Amino acid sequence: MHMLLLRPSEPHGSRHEKRFRLAWTLIALLVLAISACVPAAPGAGGEGTGDSAAPVTLRVQTSIDLYAENANAGVLAMRAAHEKFLADNPHITIEFEILPAFDLYTQYLVAAEGANAPDITYQGAANTYTLARSGNILELNSYMENHPFLNPENLQSAILAVETVEGNYYGIPTTTDARLLYFRKDLFAEAGLDPEQPPTTREELIEYAQTLTKDTNGDGTIDQWGYGFMADNTLHTPHMWLTHVWAGGGDLVDAEGRAIYDSEAGIAAAQFYYDLVNTYAVSPVEVIATDYDASVRALVAGQYAMAVLGSWSWPVDILGALSEDQIGWARIPPPQGGQDATFSGGWSWMISKQSEHPDEAWAYIEALNGEEVALELGKLNIPTRQSILTHPDIQNTFVAEAGVYAAAAAHGNPQVIATQALFDGIRQALQDIIQGNADPAEAIQKAAADFNAQYAGQ
Amino acid sequence: MSLSSASQKNAQPARLEPRLRRAVTYSPWDYVWVAPAAAFVLFFTFYAAVFAVRISFYNYSLASPVRPFVGFSNYIQLWHDPDYWHAMGLSFLFAAVDVPLTIFIGFVLALMLDQPLPGRSIFRSVLLLPWVISMVIAGYMLKWIFADSTGILNYFLTEIGLDRVRWLSTGWAAFSTVVIAHGWKVYPFGMVILLAGLQGVPRDLYEAAEMDGANAFQRLLTITIPYLMPQFLILFILRTLIAFNMVDIIFAMTEGGPGNATEFVSYFMYQRAFGYLDLGYATAIAVTILLVNIVLSLVYLRVLRNRTG
Amino acid sequence: MGSLLANLTRRQRRSISNTALYAVLTVISLVALFPLLWTFMTSITPRELVYQWPPTLVPTSPTLAAYTAVLQKSQIPRNFLNSLIVSGATVVLSLIVGSLAAFRFARGRFPGKDLILFLFIATIMIPGLSNIIPLYIVMRQLGLLNTYAALILVYTAGNMPLVVWLLRGFIDGIPLELDESAVLDGATTFQVFRHIIVPLIAPGLSAAAVLTFVAAWNEFLVALTFIQSASKRTLQPAIQLFVGYYEQTEWTYIAASTLLACVPVVILFLFLQRALIAGLTAGSVKG
């Protein structure tokens, strides 16, 4: 380029040629400075020597960065297992392809479409069914059956249901979760409510929320909302709303893959969201633009007195900021006469059908999901394995109790290919309803009808 | 973009003998000179585009290994899809607001920065800065600033005694937020193009007009704007293309919400392709966007060309 | 008001209007800069105080912790280098290939020229999004996935219409007589290109270089899709890794790495701002 650009004969360009040269020199210096900071790639190196096995490289696509600066105990245990695996298998090299959780699904499918899928991928439970049906991932029956720890019988029922597609098993889940009602005991006490008696029905929830909704500093705007919930643009919105549909006895899709959430229970759940914001004014309309992280912070800061959020936030994000005298958790209150229901997701390791080394890939997944790792992860969120749930370190802790709730009340993701379309329709309808732009019943019925017209049975 | 006028412009007075002129302008080797560039465009743009058009005639889902040919069924489905029309309408609305607005802002700034002002190059550099951030990252940062309850912007508003604006949780506000964010990100390009154009306006024309008693506004209307018509034309075309293809900022800021208030046709296509994995449907949408782009470009060419005379 | 102004000399009027202009430009610049200023303030806020409410405009205890973390504990320096390699190579390739073509599109009279040029420039109308999957398949067939080359080729193709159009306009402004006299002196076409055209279109090349560099530097979706390894990833998708879904978004890291990512482009603009405007002026943007 310099040859092209820096012709000395050019009359009126000479001034900026100098500038141009200066700019590139500065950039070159910058490159040098930056490259001085470039850390050696972690996990690189480790040439296999003296081993008869042919070298194998496994590409692992995941959102977990084993070498992240703020890695939690579960990730640290995973890192130890990873390093042990590398030491035990010098002929295997692991190449991580780290992506944000919300990019994994799309990026995996694009790679698979281009016949360039990673050997191992880490996927959310919402997409297990679609991935399995697309024929892109390997069924793990022969690996899982009779495995002392990773066998299907040892899995919690809700997550087992998600990982099983047409009788085959497709994923090794790291953790599972449940949506819970969190409530601020201190704010309960302040408002004259019994801090040990969280609401047990939807009606009670509304009643308590009304008591808890306050303008604490008297400036004319409410700064403590009785109840916060997820209604932003992410999958959290349909996930959490569905708990209210199930609690009322409704369901999401039928066996033919038709949307049936426009049932009486579904309309009641939509009406519930409408009422929270518009009739009782116990939740701010801003919930439709408040992401998960911000919702947790609102709860911790006392802007929400109660909120339905995920179990994974309890050990670190919530108890890191508040004591158990200040906050508690409870089951999500069903409507009167309804049943306990929560939503349970999770993330799982899967092997691509395109992998040329499925056995090595399995060996790696097996190493990363050993009992020690599962135990550490299990302290942070609900363990996926029955044997971990009954482990002495886990028994009588939060995760064990939440695990009991999940085992009894959890529903998983639907088994439809067009999951994203299904959830997108629900999310849009709910946001319109919450803003008061649409009649709850009509909007929910229209969303279900639109889905059925275009995607039913897929 | 007068592609045909280029060659005529070269036809300068025949001073040299035709044989020599031929030696300069006619050569079969010209194809070789053009070939590398053509190869890039053919291979990485046209081929991919033709491939994409072909996909639009299939029921092509990333989630299914079976991809039957379905003829025009994706297009027919599109025709009957109210969400598509909503998204397309929203994109037209966005283009109608965003394109003139950003060009107008760029023009005003260009006029100011064209004044012989000491230190104007500092202002020029500073006002170019929004260009340096990538669209996605700008989207995340602006979402952070516009956030309803934790954003600095609402903090300012309440500090000066105004009400909070629910920037991202009301439909019209989210739409406006996207217009503001996108406008902030793209005005510098128009500013630079117009500023460059202003350098080409002959100064003696201004002086002559001034002597004829034309005021500044009249000079703007009769000299500056007509002279900048080519720049305006280019900007209108490029801006419209960008407005109809903008995904990054939506992806980072609103994800089409709340409801479907910011589900522009570009994001609608992105969702259908990479969310719903319905590539056949998505490419059919892409084809319609292409058609809109072509038609609008032709309209601009015609209108602004006639204006210039 | 009018009579007051009339009593002033031309110079006085000038200085009044200059002052007004300064005021207006300063206000506009502050508004335009605000998002970047706030990004900077976020980047020097201690991580645990990012969500403090009410926010402080200037952090009370500023820290460079985010920069240290990003530079020493993340892959950002590596990503930075990758972005420089990819964007630099894109600039070089686009300018070489583009100027060769622009030269003959401006000077040549070969059959089909106008049609080829039209198709060339019309490609900017093709929505880039729908091309991602076909391009991915092409790159896999070429064995280029997860390489810098994949990005460089796609970016070069994407920039080609703009570069050719810009440079062709530029060359059109150079009198044909210069070529002719060189040919009279026995120069070959390539020598004409090398010794007459290239020096004269240097401002256009600088402008094209800036436009190409910024476009390549800031591209997101292709970079996210075509590069899988952390060691080859470019900056924009790497910064996105700090965005949380289940956990906290690392705003201070995003802010710090965003500002680091701006540095090369800011340098380019600072030094080439005049060249950019000069390059876009000289007859290049034309109807």
PDB file of C-alpha atoms in Angstrom, chain C residues 111-267:
ATOM      1  CA  PRO C 111     -17.561  -3.742 -25.006  1.00  0.00           C
ATOM      2  CA  GLY C 112     -19.883  -4.329 -22.070  1.00  0.00           C
ATOM      3  CA  LYS C 113     -18.054  -1.831 -19.886  1.00  0.00           C
ATOM      4  CA  ASP C 114     -21.096   0.124 -18.808  1.00  0.00           C
ATOM      5  CA  LEU C 115     -23.092  -2.994 -18.063  1.00  0.00           C
ATOM      6  CA  ILE C 116     -20.281  -4.540 -16.026  1.00  0.00           C
ATOM      7  CA  LEU C 117     -19.786  -1.317 -14.112  1.00  0.00           C
ATOM      8  CA  PHE C 118     -23.499  -1.037 -13.448  1.00  0.00           C
ATOM      9  CA  LEU C 119     -23.744  -4.584 -12.127  1.00  0.00           C
ATOM     10  CA  PHE C 120     -20.658  -3.917 -10.102  1.00  0.00           C
ATOM     11  CA  ILE C 121     -22.051  -0.933  -8.317  1.00  0.00           C
ATOM     12  CA  ALA C 122     -25.554  -2.370  -8.090  1.00  0.00           C
ATOM     13  CA  THR C 123     -24.253  -5.072  -5.748  1.00  0.00           C
ATOM     14  CA  ILE C 124     -24.404  -2.578  -2.894  1.00  0.00           C
ATOM     15  CA  MET C 125     -28.176  -3.047  -3.030  1.00  0.00           C
ATOM     16  CA  ILE C 126     -28.026  -6.749  -2.177  1.00  0.00           C
ATOM     17  CA  PRO C 127     -28.936  -7.271   1.489  1.00  0.00           C
ATOM     18  CA  GLY C 128     -25.756  -8.674   3.013  1.00  0.00           C
ATOM     19  CA  LEU C 129     -27.555 -10.710   5.651  1.00  0.00           C
ATOM     20  CA  SER C 130     -29.042 -13.301   3.351  1.00  0.00           C
ATOM     21  CA  ASN C 131     -25.614 -13.905   1.856  1.00  0.00           C
ATOM     22  CA  ILE C 132     -24.112 -15.179   5.075  1.00  0.00           C
ATOM     23  CA  ILE C 133     -25.089 -18.832   4.738  1.00  0.00           C
ATOM     24  CA  PRO C 134     -24.104 -19.117   1.047  1.00  0.00           C
ATOM     25  CA  LEU C 135     -20.796 -17.404   1.819  1.00  0.00           C
ATOM     26  CA  TYR C 136     -20.222 -19.730   4.729  1.00  0.00           C
ATOM     27  CA  ILE C 137     -20.644 -22.697   2.414  1.00  0.00           C
ATOM     28  CA  VAL C 138     -18.305 -21.135  -0.163  1.00  0.00           C
ATOM     29  CA  MET C 139     -15.667 -20.514   2.491  1.00  0.00           C
ATOM     30  CA  ARG C 140     -15.905 -24.062   3.758  1.00  0.00           C
ATOM     31  CA  GLN C 141     -15.416 -25.348   0.208  1.00  0.00           C
ATOM     32  CA  LEU C 142     -12.368 -23.125  -0.129  1.00  0.00           C
ATOM     33  CA  GLY C 143     -11.110 -24.379   3.230  1.00  0.00           C
ATOM     34  CA  LEU C 144     -10.978 -20.835   4.527  1.00  0.00           C
ATOM     35  CA  LEU C 145     -13.318 -20.982   7.496  1.00  0.00           C
ATOM     36  CA  ASN C 146     -11.743 -19.798  10.708  1.00  0.00           C
ATOM     37  CA  THR C 147      -8.986 -17.956   8.832  1.00  0.00           C
ATOM     38  CA  TYR C 148      -8.260 -14.271   8.400  1.00  0.00           C
ATOM     39  CA  ALA C 149      -8.549 -14.809   4.660  1.00  0.00           C
ATOM     40  CA  ALA C 150     -12.277 -15.505   4.915  1.00  0.00           C
ATOM     41  CA  LEU C 151     -12.904 -12.103   6.455  1.00  0.00           C
ATOM     42  CA  ILE C 152     -10.448 -10.299   4.182  1.00  0.00           C
ATOM     43  CA  LEU C 153     -12.048 -11.735   1.047  1.00  0.00           C
ATOM     44  CA  VAL C 154     -15.612 -10.993   2.131  1.00  0.00           C
ATOM     45  CA  TYR C 155     -14.764  -7.460   3.244  1.00  0.00           C
ATOM     46  CA  THR C 156     -12.834  -6.751   0.064  1.00  0.00           C
ATOM     47  CA  ALA C 157     -15.761  -7.926  -2.034  1.00  0.00           C
ATOM     48  CA  GLY C 158     -18.103  -5.805   0.050  1.00  0.00           C
ATOM     49  CA  ASN C 159     -15.970  -2.690  -0.335  1.00  0.00           C
ATOM     50  CA  MET C 160     -15.236  -3.202  -4.023  1.00  0.00           C
ATOM     51  CA  PRO C 161     -18.208  -1.230  -5.432  1.00  0.00           C
ATOM     52  CA  LEU C 162     -17.452   1.799  -3.270  1.00  0.00           C
ATOM     53  CA  VAL C 163     -13.714   1.760  -3.987  1.00  0.00           C
ATOM     54  CA  VAL C 164     -14.146   1.323  -7.740  1.00  0.00           C
ATOM     55  CA  TRP C 165     -16.830   3.976  -7.935  1.00  0.00           C
ATOM     56  CA  LEU C 166     -14.801   6.468  -5.893  1.00  0.00           C
ATOM     57  CA  LEU C 167     -11.544   5.936  -7.763  1.00  0.00           C
ATOM     58  CA  ARG C 168     -13.161   5.845 -11.175  1.00  0.00           C
ATOM     59  CA  GLY C 169     -14.664   9.265 -10.500  1.00  0.00           C
ATOM     60  CA  PHE C 170     -11.246  10.438  -9.453  1.00  0.00           C
ATOM     61  CA  ILE C 171      -9.513   9.163 -12.554  1.00  0.00           C
ATOM     62  CA  ASP C 172     -12.211  10.718 -14.710  1.00  0.00           C
ATOM     63  CA  GLY C 173     -11.004  14.074 -13.411  1.00  0.00           C
ATOM     64  CA  ILE C 174      -7.458  13.511 -14.697  1.00  0.00           C
ATOM     65  CA  PRO C 175      -6.985  14.896 -18.231  1.00  0.00           C
ATOM     66  CA  LEU C 176      -6.661  12.151 -20.811  1.00  0.00           C
ATOM     67  CA  GLU C 177      -3.883  14.146 -22.438  1.00  0.00           C
ATOM     68  CA  LEU C 178      -1.539  13.087 -19.641  1.00  0.00           C
ATOM     69  CA  ASP C 179      -2.024   9.458 -20.580  1.00  0.00           C
ATOM     70  CA  GLU C 180      -1.645  10.273 -24.232  1.00  0.00           C
ATOM     71  CA  SER C 181       1.609  12.124 -23.885  1.00  0.00           C
ATOM     72  CA  ALA C 182       2.995   9.271 -21.804  1.00  0.00           C
ATOM     73  CA  VAL C 183       1.970   6.792 -24.477  1.00  0.00           C
ATOM     74  CA  LEU C 184       3.602   9.044 -27.054  1.00  0.00           C
ATOM     75  CA  ASP C 185       6.783   8.742 -25.002  1.00  0.00           C
ATOM     76  CA  GLY C 186       6.458   4.984 -25.255  1.00  0.00           C
ATOM     77  CA  ALA C 187       4.933   4.146 -21.860  1.00  0.00           C
ATOM     78  CA  THR C 188       2.967   0.929 -21.481  1.00  0.00           C
ATOM     79  CA  THR C 189      -0.527   0.936 -19.986  1.00  0.00           C
ATOM     80  CA  PHE C 190       0.864  -0.300 -16.699  1.00  0.00           C
ATOM     81  CA  GLN C 191       3.468   2.445 -16.650  1.00  0.00           C
ATOM     82  CA  VAL C 192       0.753   5.008 -17.274  1.00  0.00           C
ATOM     83  CA  PHE C 193      -1.157   3.556 -14.330  1.00  0.00           C
ATOM     84  CA  ARG C 194       1.851   3.376 -12.077  1.00  0.00           C
ATOM     85  CA  HIS C 195       3.504   6.689 -12.821  1.00  0.00           C
ATOM     86  CA  ILE C 196       0.649   8.969 -13.800  1.00  0.00           C
ATOM     87  CA  ILE C 197      -2.636   7.712 -12.436  1.00  0.00           C
ATOM     88  CA  VAL C 198      -1.611   6.376  -9.028  1.00  0.00           C
ATOM     89  CA  PRO C 199       0.267   9.513  -7.918  1.00  0.00           C
ATOM     90  CA  LEU C 200      -2.575  11.726  -9.025  1.00  0.00           C
ATOM     91  CA  ILE C 201      -5.272   9.738  -7.262  1.00  0.00           C
ATOM     92  CA  ALA C 202      -3.356   9.515  -3.968  1.00  0.00           C
ATOM     93  CA  PRO C 203      -5.987  11.609  -2.149  1.00  0.00           C
ATOM     94  CA  GLY C 204      -8.704   9.314  -3.481  1.00  0.00           C
ATOM     95  CA  LEU C 205      -6.725   6.287  -2.375  1.00  0.00           C
ATOM     96  CA  SER C 206      -6.384   7.732   1.124  1.00  0.00           C
ATOM     97  CA  ALA C 207     -10.099   8.393   1.307  1.00  0.00           C
ATOM     98  CA  ALA C 208     -10.871   4.902   0.058  1.00  0.00           C
ATOM     99  CA  ALA C 209      -8.378   3.495   2.571  1.00  0.00           C
ATOM    100  CA  VAL C 210     -10.111   5.221   5.451  1.00  0.00           C
ATOM    101  CA  LEU C 211     -13.583   4.125   4.369  1.00  0.00           C
ATOM    102  CA  THR C 212     -12.432   0.540   3.841  1.00  0.00           C
ATOM    103  CA  PHE C 213     -10.522   0.382   7.084  1.00  0.00           C
ATOM    104  CA  VAL C 214     -13.412   1.666   9.170  1.00  0.00           C
ATOM    105  CA  ALA C 215     -15.885  -0.671   7.480  1.00  0.00           C
ATOM    106  CA  ALA C 216     -13.663  -3.713   8.039  1.00  0.00           C
ATOM    107  CA  TRP C 217     -12.724  -2.690  11.559  1.00  0.00           C
ATOM    108  CA  ASN C 218     -16.328  -2.316  12.667  1.00  0.00           C
ATOM    109  CA  GLU C 219     -17.901  -5.294  10.912  1.00  0.00           C
ATOM    110  CA  PHE C 220     -19.631  -7.661  13.298  1.00  0.00           C
ATOM    111  CA  LEU C 221     -21.836 -10.419  11.908  1.00  0.00           C
ATOM    112  CA  VAL C 222     -19.464 -11.945   9.360  1.00  0.00           C
ATOM    113  CA  ALA C 223     -16.641 -11.809  11.870  1.00  0.00           C
ATOM    114  CA  LEU C 224     -18.799 -13.537  14.481  1.00  0.00           C
ATOM    115  CA  THR C 225     -19.889 -16.258  12.084  1.00  0.00           C
ATOM    116  CA  PHE C 226     -16.751 -17.053  10.090  1.00  0.00           C
ATOM    117  CA  ILE C 227     -14.204 -17.115  12.898  1.00  0.00           C
ATOM    118  CA  GLN C 228     -14.518 -19.736  15.614  1.00  0.00           C
ATOM    119  CA  SER C 229     -11.267 -19.789  17.572  1.00  0.00           C
ATOM    120  CA  ALA C 230     -10.696 -17.255  20.272  1.00  0.00           C
ATOM    121  CA  SER C 231      -7.167 -16.737  19.004  1.00  0.00           C
ATOM    122  CA  LYS C 232      -8.385 -15.579  15.590  1.00  0.00           C
ATOM    123  CA  ARG C 233     -11.466 -13.659  16.604  1.00  0.00           C
ATOM    124  CA  THR C 234     -11.610  -9.953  15.780  1.00  0.00           C
ATOM    125  CA  LEU C 235     -12.502  -7.189  18.186  1.00  0.00           C
ATOM    126  CA  GLN C 236     -16.206  -6.529  17.712  1.00  0.00           C
ATOM    127  CA  PRO C 237     -17.451 -10.076  18.378  1.00  0.00           C
ATOM    128  CA  ALA C 238     -14.910 -10.337  21.191  1.00  0.00           C
ATOM    129  CA  ILE C 239     -16.309  -7.263  22.932  1.00  0.00           C
ATOM    130  CA  GLN C 240     -19.767  -8.777  22.713  1.00  0.00           C
ATOM    131  CA  LEU C 241     -18.555 -11.637  24.922  1.00  0.00           C
ATOM    132  CA  PHE C 242     -18.810  -9.289  27.896  1.00  0.00           C
ATOM    133  CA  VAL C 243     -22.581  -9.041  27.442  1.00  0.00           C
ATOM    134  CA  GLY C 244     -24.291 -11.260  29.988  1.00  0.00           C
ATOM    135  CA  TYR C 245     -27.460 -13.275  29.559  1.00  0.00           C
ATOM    136  CA  TYR C 246     -27.820 -15.078  32.870  1.00  0.00           C
ATOM    137  CA  GLU C 247     -25.248 -13.059  34.688  1.00  0.00           C
ATOM    138  CA  GLN C 248     -24.027  -9.516  34.988  1.00  0.00           C
ATOM    139  CA  THR C 249     -23.016  -7.658  31.856  1.00  0.00           C
ATOM    140  CA  GLU C 250     -19.465  -6.409  32.326  1.00  0.00           C
ATOM    141  CA  TRP C 251     -20.121  -2.785  31.461  1.00  0.00           C
ATOM    142  CA  THR C 252     -16.724  -1.505  32.538  1.00  0.00           C
ATOM    143  CA  TYR C 253     -14.974  -4.079  30.349  1.00  0.00           C
ATOM    144  CA  ILE C 254     -17.232  -3.314  27.396  1.00  0.00           C
ATOM    145  CA  ALA C 255     -16.544   0.390  27.829  1.00  0.00           C
ATOM    146  CA  ALA C 256     -12.792  -0.050  28.184  1.00  0.00           C
ATOM    147  CA  SER C 257     -12.456  -2.359  25.204  1.00  0.00           C
ATOM    148  CA  THR C 258     -14.771  -0.183  23.109  1.00  0.00           C
ATOM    149  CA  LEU C 259     -12.514   2.802  23.688  1.00  0.00           C
ATOM    150  CA  LEU C 260      -9.417   0.739  22.946  1.00  0.00           C
ATOM    151  CA  ALA C 261     -11.098  -0.371  19.739  1.00  0.00           C
ATOM    152  CA  CYS C 262     -11.626   3.267  18.783  1.00  0.00           C
ATOM    153  CA  VAL C 263      -7.973   4.189  19.032  1.00  0.00           C
ATOM    154  CA  PRO C 264      -6.751   3.192  15.553  1.00  0.00           C
ATOM    155  CA  VAL C 265      -9.774   4.693  13.850  1.00  0.00           C
ATOM    156  CA  VAL C 266      -9.420   7.911  15.813  1.00  0.00           C
ATOM    157  CA  ILE C 267      -5.760   8.103  14.833  1.00  0.00           C
TER     158      ILE C 267
END
